[in-house]
Amino acid sequence: MTNHYDRDFNQWAQATAQLLREKRWDELDLGHLIEEVEGLGKSERRAISSQLERILIHLLKWEYQPQRRNDSWLDSITDGRIQIEKIIQDNPSLKTFPAVCLPADYADARRYAAQQTGISIDQFPLECPYPIAHILSADWLPSPQSDDEKH
């Protein structure tokens, strides 16, 4: 069955499910099955990280370009928060994961925000200025930076 995995993943998955239902343990492609089960958790963590990065980009833009604020940014922030909340509801063991990935996601978000806004990356704090609880809070947005604070 290993060659099904390499040639047609869907067929392999269906055949594996059938073998599991029929308790035909000795016929299972355990190596690939273990790899796929481990990958399930990775995909949930990747999804949280991706949504967190998206939220951070828009929070930075919201704070540093108040004159350009728009509903699209707000929609993106709101949707990212909702998506993370849904993933955590389905996977309570990932509740603390956003705080774990925050430093790396912020570093990427900082770089993308600089590219998207044309603001020098040096104008954005090196470390995330927002507590994770605020980032994920449905009703929190950063205040705009004054000109004195930007320099």
Coordinates of C-alpha atoms in Angstrom, one line a residue:
M1 CA 0.0 0.0 0.0
T2 CA 3.0 2.3 0.3
N3 CA 3.0 3.0 -3.4
H4 CA -0.6 4.3 -3.1
Y5 CA 0.7 6.9 -0.7
D6 CA 3.2 8.2 -3.2
R7 CA 0.9 8.0 -6.3
D8 CA -2.5 8.8 -5.0
F9 CA -2.8 10.2 -1.4
N10 CA -6.6 10.2 -1.4
Q11 CA -6.7 6.6 -2.5
W12 CA -4.2 5.7 0.2
A13 CA -6.2 7.6 2.9
Q14 CA -9.4 5.9 1.9
A15 CA -7.8 2.4 1.9
T16 CA -6.1 3.2 5.3
A17 CA -9.5 4.2 6.8
Q18 CA -11.0 1.0 5.5
L19 CA -8.2 -1.1 7.0
L20 CA -8.6 0.6 10.3
R21 CA -12.4 0.0 10.3
E22 CA -11.8 -3.6 9.6
K23 CA -9.0 -3.8 12.2
R24 CA -6.6 -5.2 9.7
W25 CA -3.6 -3.9 11.6
D26 CA -0.9 -5.9 9.9
E27 CA -1.8 -4.4 6.5
L28 CA -1.5 -0.8 7.6
D29 CA 1.3 1.4 6.3
L30 CA 2.3 2.5 9.8
G31 CA 5.2 4.7 8.8
H32 CA 3.1 7.0 6.6
L33 CA 0.1 6.8 9.0
I34 CA 2.2 8.0 11.9
E35 CA 3.6 10.8 9.7
E36 CA 0.1 11.9 8.7
V37 CA -1.2 11.9 12.3
E38 CA 1.8 13.9 13.5
G39 CA 1.2 16.3 10.6
L40 CA -2.4 17.0 11.8
G41 CA -1.1 18.8 14.9
K42 CA 1.5 20.7 12.8
S43 CA -1.2 22.0 10.5
E44 CA -3.2 23.4 13.4
R45 CA -0.1 25.1 14.8
R46 CA 0.8 26.5 11.4
A47 CA -2.8 27.8 11.1
I48 CA -2.6 29.6 14.4
S49 CA 0.8 31.1 13.5
S50 CA -0.4 32.3 10.1
Q51 CA -3.5 33.9 11.6
L52 CA -1.4 35.6 14.4
E53 CA 1.0 37.0 11.8
R54 CA -1.9 38.4 9.8
I55 CA -3.4 40.0 12.9
L56 CA 0.0 41.5 13.8
I57 CA 0.6 43.0 10.4
H58 CA -2.8 44.7 10.5
L59 CA -2.4 45.9 14.1
L60 CA 0.9 47.5 13.2
K61 CA -0.6 49.2 10.1
W62 CA -3.6 50.3 12.2
E63 CA -1.3 51.9 14.8
Y64 CA 1.3 53.4 12.5
Q65 CA -0.9 54.5 9.6
P66 CA -4.1 55.8 11.2
Q67 CA -4.8 58.0 8.3
R68 CA -5.1 54.9 6.0
R69 CA -7.2 52.8 8.3
N70 CA -10.0 50.9 6.5
D71 CA -12.6 48.2 7.0
S72 CA -10.5 45.7 5.3
W73 CA -7.8 45.9 8.0
L74 CA -10.4 45.6 10.7
D75 CA -12.0 42.7 8.9
S76 CA -8.7 40.9 8.7
I77 CA -7.9 41.5 12.4
T78 CA -11.4 40.3 13.4
D79 CA -11.3 37.2 11.1
G80 CA -7.8 36.2 12.3
R81 CA -8.9 36.4 15.9
I82 CA -12.0 34.3 15.2
Q83 CA -10.0 31.7 13.3
I84 CA -7.5 31.3 16.2
E85 CA -10.4 31.1 18.7
K86 CA -12.1 28.3 16.6
I87 CA -8.8 26.3 16.4
I88 CA -8.3 26.6 20.1
Q89 CA -11.9 25.6 20.8
D90 CA -11.3 22.4 18.8
N91 CA -7.8 21.9 20.3
P92 CA -7.7 23.2 23.9
S93 CA -4.1 22.0 24.2
L94 CA -3.1 24.8 21.9
K95 CA -4.4 27.5 24.2
T96 CA -0.9 28.7 25.0
F97 CA 0.6 28.3 21.5
P98 CA -0.1 31.8 20.3
A99 CA 2.2 33.2 23.1
V100 CA 4.8 30.6 22.1
C101 CA 4.9 31.6 18.4
L102 CA 4.4 35.4 19.1
P103 CA 8.1 36.4 18.9
A104 CA 8.8 34.7 15.5
D105 CA 5.4 35.8 14.1
Y106 CA 6.0 39.4 15.2
A107 CA 9.4 39.5 13.6
D108 CA 7.8 38.4 10.3
A109 CA 4.8 40.7 10.7
R110 CA 7.2 43.6 11.4
R111 CA 9.1 43.0 8.2
Y112 CA 5.8 42.6 6.1
A113 CA 4.3 45.7 7.7
A114 CA 7.4 47.7 6.8
Q115 CA 7.2 46.5 3.2
Q116 CA 3.4 47.2 2.9
T117 CA 3.5 50.6 4.5
G118 CA 6.8 52.0 3.2
I119 CA 7.7 52.8 6.8
S120 CA 11.2 52.0 7.8
I121 CA 11.4 48.7 9.7
D122 CA 13.4 50.6 12.4
Q123 CA 10.2 52.6 13.2
F124 CA 8.5 49.4 14.4
P125 CA 9.6 48.1 17.9
L126 CA 12.0 45.2 17.7
E127 CA 9.9 43.2 20.1
C128 CA 6.1 42.9 20.0
P129 CA 4.6 45.8 21.9
Y130 CA 1.2 44.1 22.3
P131 CA 0.4 41.6 25.0
I132 CA -1.0 38.4 23.6
A133 CA -4.2 38.9 25.5
H134 CA -4.8 42.2 23.7
I135 CA -3.8 40.8 20.3
L136 CA -6.5 38.1 20.7
S137 CA -9.1 40.3 22.4
A138 CA -12.2 40.9 20.2
D139 CA -12.5 44.6 21.1
W140 CA -8.9 45.8 21.4
L141 CA -7.0 47.9 18.9
P142 CA -3.8 49.9 19.4
S143 CA -3.8 53.6 19.7
P144 CA -2.2 55.6 16.8
Q145 CA 1.5 56.5 17.3
S146 CA 2.1 60.2 17.8
D147 CA 4.9 61.8 15.8
D148 CA 7.0 62.0 19.0
E149 CA 6.6 58.3 19.7
K150 CA 7.6 57.3 16.2
H151 CA 11.1 58.8 16.5

